[in-house]
Structure formats: C-alpha cells, structure tokens
PDB file of C-alpha atoms in Angstrom:
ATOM      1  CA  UNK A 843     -57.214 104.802  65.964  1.00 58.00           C
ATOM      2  CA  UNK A 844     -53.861 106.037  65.139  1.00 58.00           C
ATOM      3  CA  UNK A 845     -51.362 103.091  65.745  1.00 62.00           C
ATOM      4  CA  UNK A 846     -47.897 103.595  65.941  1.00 64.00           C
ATOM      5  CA  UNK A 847     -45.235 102.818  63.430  1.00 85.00           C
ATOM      6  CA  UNK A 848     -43.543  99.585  63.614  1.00 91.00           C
ATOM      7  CA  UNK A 849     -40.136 100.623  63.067  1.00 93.00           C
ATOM      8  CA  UNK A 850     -40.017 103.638  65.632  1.00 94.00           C
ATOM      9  CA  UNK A 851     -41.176 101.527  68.268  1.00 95.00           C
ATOM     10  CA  UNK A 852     -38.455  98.954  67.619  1.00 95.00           C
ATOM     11  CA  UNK A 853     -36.210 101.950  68.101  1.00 95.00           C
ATOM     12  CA  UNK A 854     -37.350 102.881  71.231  1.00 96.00           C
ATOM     13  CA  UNK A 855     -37.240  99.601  72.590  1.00 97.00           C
ATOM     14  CA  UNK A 856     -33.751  99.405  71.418  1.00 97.00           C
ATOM     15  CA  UNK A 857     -32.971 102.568  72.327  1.00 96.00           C
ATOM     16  CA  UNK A 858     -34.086 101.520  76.466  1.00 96.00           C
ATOM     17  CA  UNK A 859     -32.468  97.894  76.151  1.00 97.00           C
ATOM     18  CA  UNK A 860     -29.012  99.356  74.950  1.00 96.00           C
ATOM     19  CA  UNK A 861     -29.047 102.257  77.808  1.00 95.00           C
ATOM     20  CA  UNK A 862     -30.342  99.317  80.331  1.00 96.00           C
ATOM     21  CA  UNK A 863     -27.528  97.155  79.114  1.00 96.00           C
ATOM     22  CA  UNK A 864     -25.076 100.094  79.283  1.00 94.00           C
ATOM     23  CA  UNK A 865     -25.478  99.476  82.678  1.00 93.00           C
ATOM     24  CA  UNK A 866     -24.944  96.102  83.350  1.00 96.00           C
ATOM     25  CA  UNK A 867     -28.913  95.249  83.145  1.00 96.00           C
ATOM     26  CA  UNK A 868     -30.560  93.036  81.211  1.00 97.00           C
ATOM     27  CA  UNK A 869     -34.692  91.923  80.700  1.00 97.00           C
ATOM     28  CA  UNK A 870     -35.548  88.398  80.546  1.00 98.00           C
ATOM     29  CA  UNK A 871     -38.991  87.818  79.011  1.00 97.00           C
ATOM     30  CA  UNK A 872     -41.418  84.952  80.704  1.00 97.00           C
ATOM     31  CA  UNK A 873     -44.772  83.361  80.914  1.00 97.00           C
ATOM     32  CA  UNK A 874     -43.753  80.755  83.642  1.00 97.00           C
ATOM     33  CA  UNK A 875     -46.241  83.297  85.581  1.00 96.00           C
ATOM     34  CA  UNK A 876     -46.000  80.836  89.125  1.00 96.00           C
ATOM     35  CA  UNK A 877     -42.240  81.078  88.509  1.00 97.00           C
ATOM     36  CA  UNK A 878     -42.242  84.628  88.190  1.00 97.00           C
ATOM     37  CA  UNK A 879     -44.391  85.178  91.212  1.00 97.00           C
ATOM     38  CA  UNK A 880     -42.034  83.538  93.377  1.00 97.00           C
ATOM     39  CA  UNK A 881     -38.730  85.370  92.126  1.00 98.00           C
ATOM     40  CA  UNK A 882     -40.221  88.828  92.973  1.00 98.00           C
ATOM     41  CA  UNK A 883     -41.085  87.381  96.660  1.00 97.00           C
ATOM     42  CA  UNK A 884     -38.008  86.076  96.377  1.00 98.00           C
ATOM     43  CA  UNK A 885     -36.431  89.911  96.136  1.00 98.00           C
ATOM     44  CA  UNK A 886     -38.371  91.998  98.502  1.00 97.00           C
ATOM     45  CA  UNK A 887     -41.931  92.263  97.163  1.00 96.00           C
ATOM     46  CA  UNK A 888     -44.075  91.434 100.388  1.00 94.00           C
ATOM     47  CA  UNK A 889     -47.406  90.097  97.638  1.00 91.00           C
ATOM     48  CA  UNK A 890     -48.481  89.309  94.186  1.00 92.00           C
ATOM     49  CA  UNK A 891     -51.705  91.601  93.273  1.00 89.00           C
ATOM     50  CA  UNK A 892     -55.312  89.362  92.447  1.00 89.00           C
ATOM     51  CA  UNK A 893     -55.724  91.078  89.139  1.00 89.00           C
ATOM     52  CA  UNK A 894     -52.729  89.899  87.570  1.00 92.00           C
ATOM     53  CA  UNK A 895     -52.208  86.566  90.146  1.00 92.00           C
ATOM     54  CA  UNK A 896     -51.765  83.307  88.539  1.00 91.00           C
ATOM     55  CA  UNK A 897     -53.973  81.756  91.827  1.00 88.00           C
ATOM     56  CA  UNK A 898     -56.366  83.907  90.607  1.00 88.00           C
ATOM     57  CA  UNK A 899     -56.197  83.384  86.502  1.00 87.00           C
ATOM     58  CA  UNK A 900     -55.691  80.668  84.402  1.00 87.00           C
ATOM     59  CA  UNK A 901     -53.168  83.120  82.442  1.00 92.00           C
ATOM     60  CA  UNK A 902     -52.418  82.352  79.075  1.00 94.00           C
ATOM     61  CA  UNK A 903     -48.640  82.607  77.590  1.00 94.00           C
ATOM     62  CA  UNK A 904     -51.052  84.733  74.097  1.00 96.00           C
ATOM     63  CA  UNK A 905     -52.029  87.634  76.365  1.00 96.00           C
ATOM     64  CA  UNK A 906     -50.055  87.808  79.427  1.00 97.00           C
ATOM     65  CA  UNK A 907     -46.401  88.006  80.187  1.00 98.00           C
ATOM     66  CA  UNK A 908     -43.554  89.485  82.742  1.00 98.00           C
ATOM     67  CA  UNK A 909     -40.144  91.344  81.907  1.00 98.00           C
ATOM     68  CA  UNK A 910     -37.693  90.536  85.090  1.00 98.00           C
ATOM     69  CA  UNK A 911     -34.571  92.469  85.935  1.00 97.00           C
ATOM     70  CA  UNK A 912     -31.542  91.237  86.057  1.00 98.00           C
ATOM     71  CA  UNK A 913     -28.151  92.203  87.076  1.00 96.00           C
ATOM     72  CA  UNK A 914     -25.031  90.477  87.508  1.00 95.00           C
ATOM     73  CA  UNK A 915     -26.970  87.111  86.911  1.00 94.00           C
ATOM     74  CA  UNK A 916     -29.424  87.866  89.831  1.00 97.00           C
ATOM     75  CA  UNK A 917     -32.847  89.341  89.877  1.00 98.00           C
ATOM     76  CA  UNK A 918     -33.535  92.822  90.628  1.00 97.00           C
ATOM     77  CA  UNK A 919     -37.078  93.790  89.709  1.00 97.00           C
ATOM     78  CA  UNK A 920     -40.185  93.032  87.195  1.00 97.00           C
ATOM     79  CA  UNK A 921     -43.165  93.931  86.115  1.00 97.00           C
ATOM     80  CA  UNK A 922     -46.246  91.797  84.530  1.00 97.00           C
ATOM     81  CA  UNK A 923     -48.569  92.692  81.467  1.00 97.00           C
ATOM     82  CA  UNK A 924     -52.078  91.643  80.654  1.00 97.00           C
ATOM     83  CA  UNK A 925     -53.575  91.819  77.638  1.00 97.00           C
ATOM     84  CA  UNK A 926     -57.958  92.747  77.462  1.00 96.00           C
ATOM     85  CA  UNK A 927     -60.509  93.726  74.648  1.00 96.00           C
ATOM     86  CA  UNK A 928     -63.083  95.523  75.923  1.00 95.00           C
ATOM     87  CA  UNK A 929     -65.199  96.379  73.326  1.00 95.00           C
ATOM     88  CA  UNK A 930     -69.085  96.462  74.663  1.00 93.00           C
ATOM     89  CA  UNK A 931     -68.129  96.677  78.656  1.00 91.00           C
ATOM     90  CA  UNK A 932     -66.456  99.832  80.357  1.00 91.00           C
ATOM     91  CA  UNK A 933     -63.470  99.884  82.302  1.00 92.00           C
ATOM     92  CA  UNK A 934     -65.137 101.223  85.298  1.00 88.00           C
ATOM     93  CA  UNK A 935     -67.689  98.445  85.477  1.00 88.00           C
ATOM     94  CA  UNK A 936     -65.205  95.661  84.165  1.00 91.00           C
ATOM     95  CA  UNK A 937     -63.150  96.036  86.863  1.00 89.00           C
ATOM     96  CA  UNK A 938     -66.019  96.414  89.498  1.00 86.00           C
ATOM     97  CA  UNK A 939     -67.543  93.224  88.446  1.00 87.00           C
ATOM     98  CA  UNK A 940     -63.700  91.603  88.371  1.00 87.00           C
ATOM     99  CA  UNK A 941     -63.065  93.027  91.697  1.00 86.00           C
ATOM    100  CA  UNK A 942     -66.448  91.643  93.578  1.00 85.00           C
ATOM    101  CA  UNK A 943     -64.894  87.892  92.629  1.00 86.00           C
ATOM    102  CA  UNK A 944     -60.909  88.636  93.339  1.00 87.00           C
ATOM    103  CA  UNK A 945     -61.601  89.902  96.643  1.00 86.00           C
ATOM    104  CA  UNK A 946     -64.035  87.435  97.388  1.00 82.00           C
ATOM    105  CA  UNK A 947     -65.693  89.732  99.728  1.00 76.00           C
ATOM    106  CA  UNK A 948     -63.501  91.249 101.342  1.00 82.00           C
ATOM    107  CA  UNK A 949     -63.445  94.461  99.055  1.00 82.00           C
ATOM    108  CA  UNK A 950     -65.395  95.980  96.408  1.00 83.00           C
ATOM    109  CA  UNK A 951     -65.763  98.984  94.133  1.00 83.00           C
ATOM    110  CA  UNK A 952     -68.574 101.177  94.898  1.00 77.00           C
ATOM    111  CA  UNK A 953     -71.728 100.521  92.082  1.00 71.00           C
ATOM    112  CA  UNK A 954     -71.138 102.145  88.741  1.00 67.00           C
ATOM    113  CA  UNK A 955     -72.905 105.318  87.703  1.00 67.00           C
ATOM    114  CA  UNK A 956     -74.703 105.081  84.665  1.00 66.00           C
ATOM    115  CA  UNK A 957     -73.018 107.642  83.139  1.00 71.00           C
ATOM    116  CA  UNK A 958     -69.670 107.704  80.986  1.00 78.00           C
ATOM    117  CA  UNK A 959     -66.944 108.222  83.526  1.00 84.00           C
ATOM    118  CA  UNK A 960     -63.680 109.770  81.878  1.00 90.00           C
ATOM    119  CA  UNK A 961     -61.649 106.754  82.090  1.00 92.00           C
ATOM    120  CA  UNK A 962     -63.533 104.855  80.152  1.00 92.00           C
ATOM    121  CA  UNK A 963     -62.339 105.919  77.284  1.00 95.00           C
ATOM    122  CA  UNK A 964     -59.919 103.211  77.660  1.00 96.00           C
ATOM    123  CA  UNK A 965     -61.466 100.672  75.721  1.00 96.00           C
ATOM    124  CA  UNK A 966     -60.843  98.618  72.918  1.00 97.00           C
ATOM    125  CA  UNK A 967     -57.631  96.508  73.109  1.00 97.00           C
ATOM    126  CA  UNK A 968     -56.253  97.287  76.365  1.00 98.00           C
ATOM    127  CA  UNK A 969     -52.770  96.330  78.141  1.00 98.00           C
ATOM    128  CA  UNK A 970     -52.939  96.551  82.342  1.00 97.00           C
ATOM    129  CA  UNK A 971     -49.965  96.594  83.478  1.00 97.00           C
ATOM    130  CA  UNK A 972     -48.857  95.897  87.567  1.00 95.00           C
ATOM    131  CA  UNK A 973     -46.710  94.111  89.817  1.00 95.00           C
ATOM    132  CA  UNK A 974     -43.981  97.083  88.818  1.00 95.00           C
ATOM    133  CA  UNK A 975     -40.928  96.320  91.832  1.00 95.00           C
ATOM    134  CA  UNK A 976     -37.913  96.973  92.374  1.00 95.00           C
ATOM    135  CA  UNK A 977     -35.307  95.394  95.100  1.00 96.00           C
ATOM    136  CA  UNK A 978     -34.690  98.076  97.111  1.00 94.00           C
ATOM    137  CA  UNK A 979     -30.494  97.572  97.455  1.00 91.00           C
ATOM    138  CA  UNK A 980     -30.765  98.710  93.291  1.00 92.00           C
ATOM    139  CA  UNK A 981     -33.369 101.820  93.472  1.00 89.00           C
ATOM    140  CA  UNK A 982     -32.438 105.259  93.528  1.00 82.00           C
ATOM    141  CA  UNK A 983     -32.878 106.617  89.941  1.00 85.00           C
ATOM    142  CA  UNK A 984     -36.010 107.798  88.515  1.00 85.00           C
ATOM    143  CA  UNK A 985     -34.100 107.834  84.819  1.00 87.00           C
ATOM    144  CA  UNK A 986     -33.906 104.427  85.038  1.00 90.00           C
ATOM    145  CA  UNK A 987     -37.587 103.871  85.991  1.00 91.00           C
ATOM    146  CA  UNK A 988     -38.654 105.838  82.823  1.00 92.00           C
ATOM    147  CA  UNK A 989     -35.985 103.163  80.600  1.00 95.00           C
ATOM    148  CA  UNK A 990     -38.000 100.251  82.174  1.00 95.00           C
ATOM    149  CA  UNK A 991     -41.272 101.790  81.778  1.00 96.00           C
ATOM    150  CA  UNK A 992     -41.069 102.681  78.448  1.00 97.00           C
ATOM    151  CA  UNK A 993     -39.442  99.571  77.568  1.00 97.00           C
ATOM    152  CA  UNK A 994     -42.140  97.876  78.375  1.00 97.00           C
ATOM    153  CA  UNK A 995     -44.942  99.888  76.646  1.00 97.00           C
ATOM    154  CA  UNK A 996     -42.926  99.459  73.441  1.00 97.00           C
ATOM    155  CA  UNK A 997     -42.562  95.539  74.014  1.00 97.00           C
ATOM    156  CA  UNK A 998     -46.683  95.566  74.555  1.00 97.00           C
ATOM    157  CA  UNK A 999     -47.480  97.596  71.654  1.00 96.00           C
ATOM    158  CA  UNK A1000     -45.372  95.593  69.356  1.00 96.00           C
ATOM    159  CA  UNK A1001     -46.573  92.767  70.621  1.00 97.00           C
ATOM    160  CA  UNK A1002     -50.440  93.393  70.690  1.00 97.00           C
ATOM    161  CA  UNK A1003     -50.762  96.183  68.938  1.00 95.00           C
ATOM    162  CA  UNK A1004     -53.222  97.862  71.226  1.00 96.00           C
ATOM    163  CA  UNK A1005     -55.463 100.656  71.643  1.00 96.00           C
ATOM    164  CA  UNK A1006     -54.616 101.874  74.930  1.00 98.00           C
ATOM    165  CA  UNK A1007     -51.848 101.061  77.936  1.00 98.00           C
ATOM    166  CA  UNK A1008     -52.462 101.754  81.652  1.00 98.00           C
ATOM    167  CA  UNK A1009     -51.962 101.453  85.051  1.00 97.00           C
ATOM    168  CA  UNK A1010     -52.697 102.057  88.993  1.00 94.00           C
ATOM    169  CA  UNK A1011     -50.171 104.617  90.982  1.00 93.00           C
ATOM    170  CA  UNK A1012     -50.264 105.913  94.451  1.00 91.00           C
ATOM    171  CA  UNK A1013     -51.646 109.053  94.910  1.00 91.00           C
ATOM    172  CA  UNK A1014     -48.331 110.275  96.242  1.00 91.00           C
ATOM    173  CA  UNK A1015     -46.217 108.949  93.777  1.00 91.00           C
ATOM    174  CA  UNK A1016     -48.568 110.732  91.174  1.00 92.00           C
ATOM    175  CA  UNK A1017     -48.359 113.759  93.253  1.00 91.00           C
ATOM    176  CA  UNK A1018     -44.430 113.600  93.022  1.00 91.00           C
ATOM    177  CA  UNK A1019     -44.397 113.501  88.894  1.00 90.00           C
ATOM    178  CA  UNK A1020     -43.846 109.196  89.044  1.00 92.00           C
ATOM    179  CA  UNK A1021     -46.502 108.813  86.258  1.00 94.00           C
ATOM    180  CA  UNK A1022     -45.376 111.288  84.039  1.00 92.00           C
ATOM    181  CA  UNK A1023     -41.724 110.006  84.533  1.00 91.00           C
ATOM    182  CA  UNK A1024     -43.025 106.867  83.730  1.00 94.00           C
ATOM    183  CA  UNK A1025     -44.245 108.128  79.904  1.00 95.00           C
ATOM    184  CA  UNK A1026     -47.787 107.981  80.710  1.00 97.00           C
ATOM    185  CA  UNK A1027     -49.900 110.874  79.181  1.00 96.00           C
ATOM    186  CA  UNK A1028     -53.458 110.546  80.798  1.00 96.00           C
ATOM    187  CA  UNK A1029     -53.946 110.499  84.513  1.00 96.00           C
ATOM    188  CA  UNK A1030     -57.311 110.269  85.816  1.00 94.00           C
ATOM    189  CA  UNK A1031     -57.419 111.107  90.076  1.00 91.00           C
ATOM    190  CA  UNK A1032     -60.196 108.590  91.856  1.00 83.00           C
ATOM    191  CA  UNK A1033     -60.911 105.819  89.454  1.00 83.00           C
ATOM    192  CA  UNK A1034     -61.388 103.494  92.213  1.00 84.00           C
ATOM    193  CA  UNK A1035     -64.043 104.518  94.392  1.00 82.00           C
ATOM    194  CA  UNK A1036     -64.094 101.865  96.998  1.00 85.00           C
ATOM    195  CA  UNK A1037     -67.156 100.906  98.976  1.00 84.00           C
ATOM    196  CA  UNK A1038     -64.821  98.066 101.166  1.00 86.00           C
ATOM    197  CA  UNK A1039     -61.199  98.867 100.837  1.00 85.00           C
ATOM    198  CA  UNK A1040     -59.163  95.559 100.696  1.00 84.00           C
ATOM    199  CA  UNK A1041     -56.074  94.899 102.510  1.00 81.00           C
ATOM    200  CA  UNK A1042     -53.150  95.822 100.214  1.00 77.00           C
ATOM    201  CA  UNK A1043     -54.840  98.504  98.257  1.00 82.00           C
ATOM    202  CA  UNK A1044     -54.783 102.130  99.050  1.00 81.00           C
ATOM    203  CA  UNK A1045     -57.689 105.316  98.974  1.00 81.00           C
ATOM    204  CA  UNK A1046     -56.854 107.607  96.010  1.00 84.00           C
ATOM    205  CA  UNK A1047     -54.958 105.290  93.534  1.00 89.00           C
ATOM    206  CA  UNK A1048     -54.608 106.897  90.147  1.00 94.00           C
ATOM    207  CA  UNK A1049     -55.522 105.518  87.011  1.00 95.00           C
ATOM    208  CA  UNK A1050     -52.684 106.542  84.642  1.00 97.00           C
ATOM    209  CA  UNK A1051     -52.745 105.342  80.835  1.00 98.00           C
ATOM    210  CA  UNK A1052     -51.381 106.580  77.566  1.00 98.00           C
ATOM    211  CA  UNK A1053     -53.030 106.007  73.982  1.00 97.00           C
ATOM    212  CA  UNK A1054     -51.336 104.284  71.094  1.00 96.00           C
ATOM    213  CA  UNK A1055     -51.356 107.774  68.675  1.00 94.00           C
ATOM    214  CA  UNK A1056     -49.734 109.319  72.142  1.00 96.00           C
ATOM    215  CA  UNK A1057     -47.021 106.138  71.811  1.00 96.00           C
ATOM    216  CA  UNK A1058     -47.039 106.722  68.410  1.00 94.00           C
ATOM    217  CA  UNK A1059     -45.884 110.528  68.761  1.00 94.00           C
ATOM    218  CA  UNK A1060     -44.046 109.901  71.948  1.00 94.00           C
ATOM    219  CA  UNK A1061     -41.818 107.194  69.986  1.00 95.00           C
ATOM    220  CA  UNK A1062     -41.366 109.625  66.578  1.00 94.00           C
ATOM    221  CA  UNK A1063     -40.393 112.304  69.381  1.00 94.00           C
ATOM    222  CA  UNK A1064     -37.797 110.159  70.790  1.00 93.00           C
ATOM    223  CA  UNK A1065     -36.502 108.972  67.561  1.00 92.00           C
ATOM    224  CA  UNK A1066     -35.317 112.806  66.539  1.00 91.00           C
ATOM    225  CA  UNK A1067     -34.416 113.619  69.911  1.00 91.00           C
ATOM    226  CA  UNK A1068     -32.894 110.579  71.415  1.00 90.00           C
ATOM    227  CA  UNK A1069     -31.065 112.733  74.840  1.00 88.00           C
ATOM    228  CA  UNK A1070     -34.917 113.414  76.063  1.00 88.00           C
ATOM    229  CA  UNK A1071     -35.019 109.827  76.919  1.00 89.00           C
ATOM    230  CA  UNK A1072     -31.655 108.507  77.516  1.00 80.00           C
ATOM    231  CA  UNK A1073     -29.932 112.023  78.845  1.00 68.00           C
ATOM    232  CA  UNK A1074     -28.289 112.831  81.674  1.00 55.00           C
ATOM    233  CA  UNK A1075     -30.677 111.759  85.141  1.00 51.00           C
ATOM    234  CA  UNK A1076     -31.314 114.727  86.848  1.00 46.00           C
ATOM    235  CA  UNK A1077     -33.615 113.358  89.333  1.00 48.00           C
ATOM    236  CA  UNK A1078     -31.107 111.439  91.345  1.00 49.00           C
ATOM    237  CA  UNK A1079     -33.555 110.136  94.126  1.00 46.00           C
ATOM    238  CA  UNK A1080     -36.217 108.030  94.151  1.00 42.00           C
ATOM    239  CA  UNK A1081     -38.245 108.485  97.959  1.00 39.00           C
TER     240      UNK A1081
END
C-alpha cells in the first residue's frame, strides 16, 4: 500500500489551517470525548451517534480524537475520528456485529452475504470518521466544508498512518456532489442494508472513503496546484 509522503501532507494541512485561519477560524484538537459531546449539543446538534459515543466506548485518547470549530472564541462545529485495524474481519460484517450491540435491539443490519461486498476493500488500518456538524448561524459555504474535511484526513493520516479513511453521507447529500466536495474518492450506494432501521439513521446512507495512495496523489496534486483547493468558492450555498 502506497502511503503518502510526510511532507506533502503537512502541506496540505497547512495549506487548510492557514485558509481556515484567514478567516477568523481556528481547530482545537481534544480527547476529553464527554466534553466534546456536550459542546456540539451545546451548538445545535440534536444527538451524539453510538458508533463513535463515549456512553457507548471506553475511547482511548491513542485511537480516537475530535477537531472543534471555533470562531471568535466560541464553538462553531466538529467532527470526531476513530481509529480500527481490521485485518481478518470485513467491514460489512464488523459493523453488523457492532451494530446488533449499539442499538441494543432496536436496529440491526441485515445478515452478511458470504460473498466479498465492494466495500470491503476497506480494510487494514482504517479511520471512521462522524459526528461532522456545523451550527447552522455559520453554514453556507461548501468551500469551506472541503478546508475542514480535508483538514482532517491530513491530521488522521499523519497521525495513524492508515490504509484507508471513510465515512456515512445521506443519500441526498451524495446525490448533490457533498462527498466529492468533501475529497472523498470512493463512494459505494447501499452499504447499510438495514433489516430494523434505528431511530436517527436514514435508508440509503452512502459509504464514502478514500485510500491513502488516493491521499497520497490528492495531496502531491494540491501541492503544484494550490488554487484547486483554496480558490475562489463557487458553490456559494450549502441546502
């Protein structure tokens, strides 16, 4: 597996922290995970998600972590990280087993096939990522989602040097370009196939993900052609 180098990757995430702090924003990095929790309640987010829930895990400061927003000295989003090595397990039935005890009945993932299923290809060491939020009075730029987003998938990769990054979106906001505006490179349509649908979660999520030689290209990329990333937003409006 083609990792990516070091040095561009400190680039990019300098590259996304400078533009961030351009405009007044700045990313504080915890593992006070109850703490955390609380501060995105705090701003709008109406729950915390099981699968990356400190009620849920006894989370460990070595392979999880959040990024909060901040502006003018107040909070105005986050997003949470998880770090997994799944080396003899597939995604598909990792996260069906994982699902059967966070929902404690009250939702589950329809039995795994036998056979390979495309996403899980995702193996090795992985990074989930969730919790993504943003206060609603500071939302309306979609350039500014992409800074965050791929701030954070250099700040993982540095930091765990995985094999693979990924994610749950809406359908919808797949549908609307979100994940590719996001950096991700792989999108796989009906990863979860639910057999009881808990409350919070939705029909249709994708699974979106990007590999580290993808980073690896995607940060070169970025190095010789800095504007792609950090040009002017032309999508003004986030729905």
């Amino acid at each position: 597996m083609i990792k990516p180098s070091i040095l561009d990757l400190m680039k990019l995430f300098g590259a996304c922290m400078r533009a961030l702090e351009d405009k007044g924003i700045t990313v504080e990095e915890s593992c006070d995970f109850q703490s955390c929790e609380d501060r995105m309640l705090d701003i709008g987010k109406t729950s915390i998600t099981p699968m990356l829930s400190s009620e849920h895990h006894d989370l460990s400061a070595d392979n999880a972590v959040w990024l909060i927003l901040r502006k003018d000295g107040k909070d105005i989003g986050g997003v949470a990280a998880r770090h997994d090595i799944l080396m003899s397990e597939t995604l598909s039935s990792y996260w069906a087993r994982s699902y059967a005890r966070l929902y404690k009945g009250q939702g589950s993932l329809r039995p795994v096939a036998n056979h390979t299923r495309p996403c899980d290809e995702i193996s090795g060491q992985v990074i989930y990522m969730g919790e993504f939020f943003i206060a609603k009075g500071v939302r309306g730029s979609r350039h500014l989602l992409s800074l965050y987003t791929h701030l954070l998938f250099s700040y993982c990769q540095l930091r765990w040097n995985s094999d693979w990054l990924y994610a749950f979106v809406r359908a919808d906001d797949a549908r609307r370009g979100y994940a590719t505006e996001y950096g991700f490179t792989r999108q796989y349509p009906g990863a979860h196939l639910w057999g009881t649908l808990p409350k919070g979660r939705v029909d249709g999520e994708y699974l979106v993900a990007i590999q580290s030689r993808e980073l690896a290209d995607m940060a070169e990329f970025f190095k010789h052609h800095p504007s792609c990333l950090l040009g002017v937003d032309s999508l003004k409006s986030v729905e």
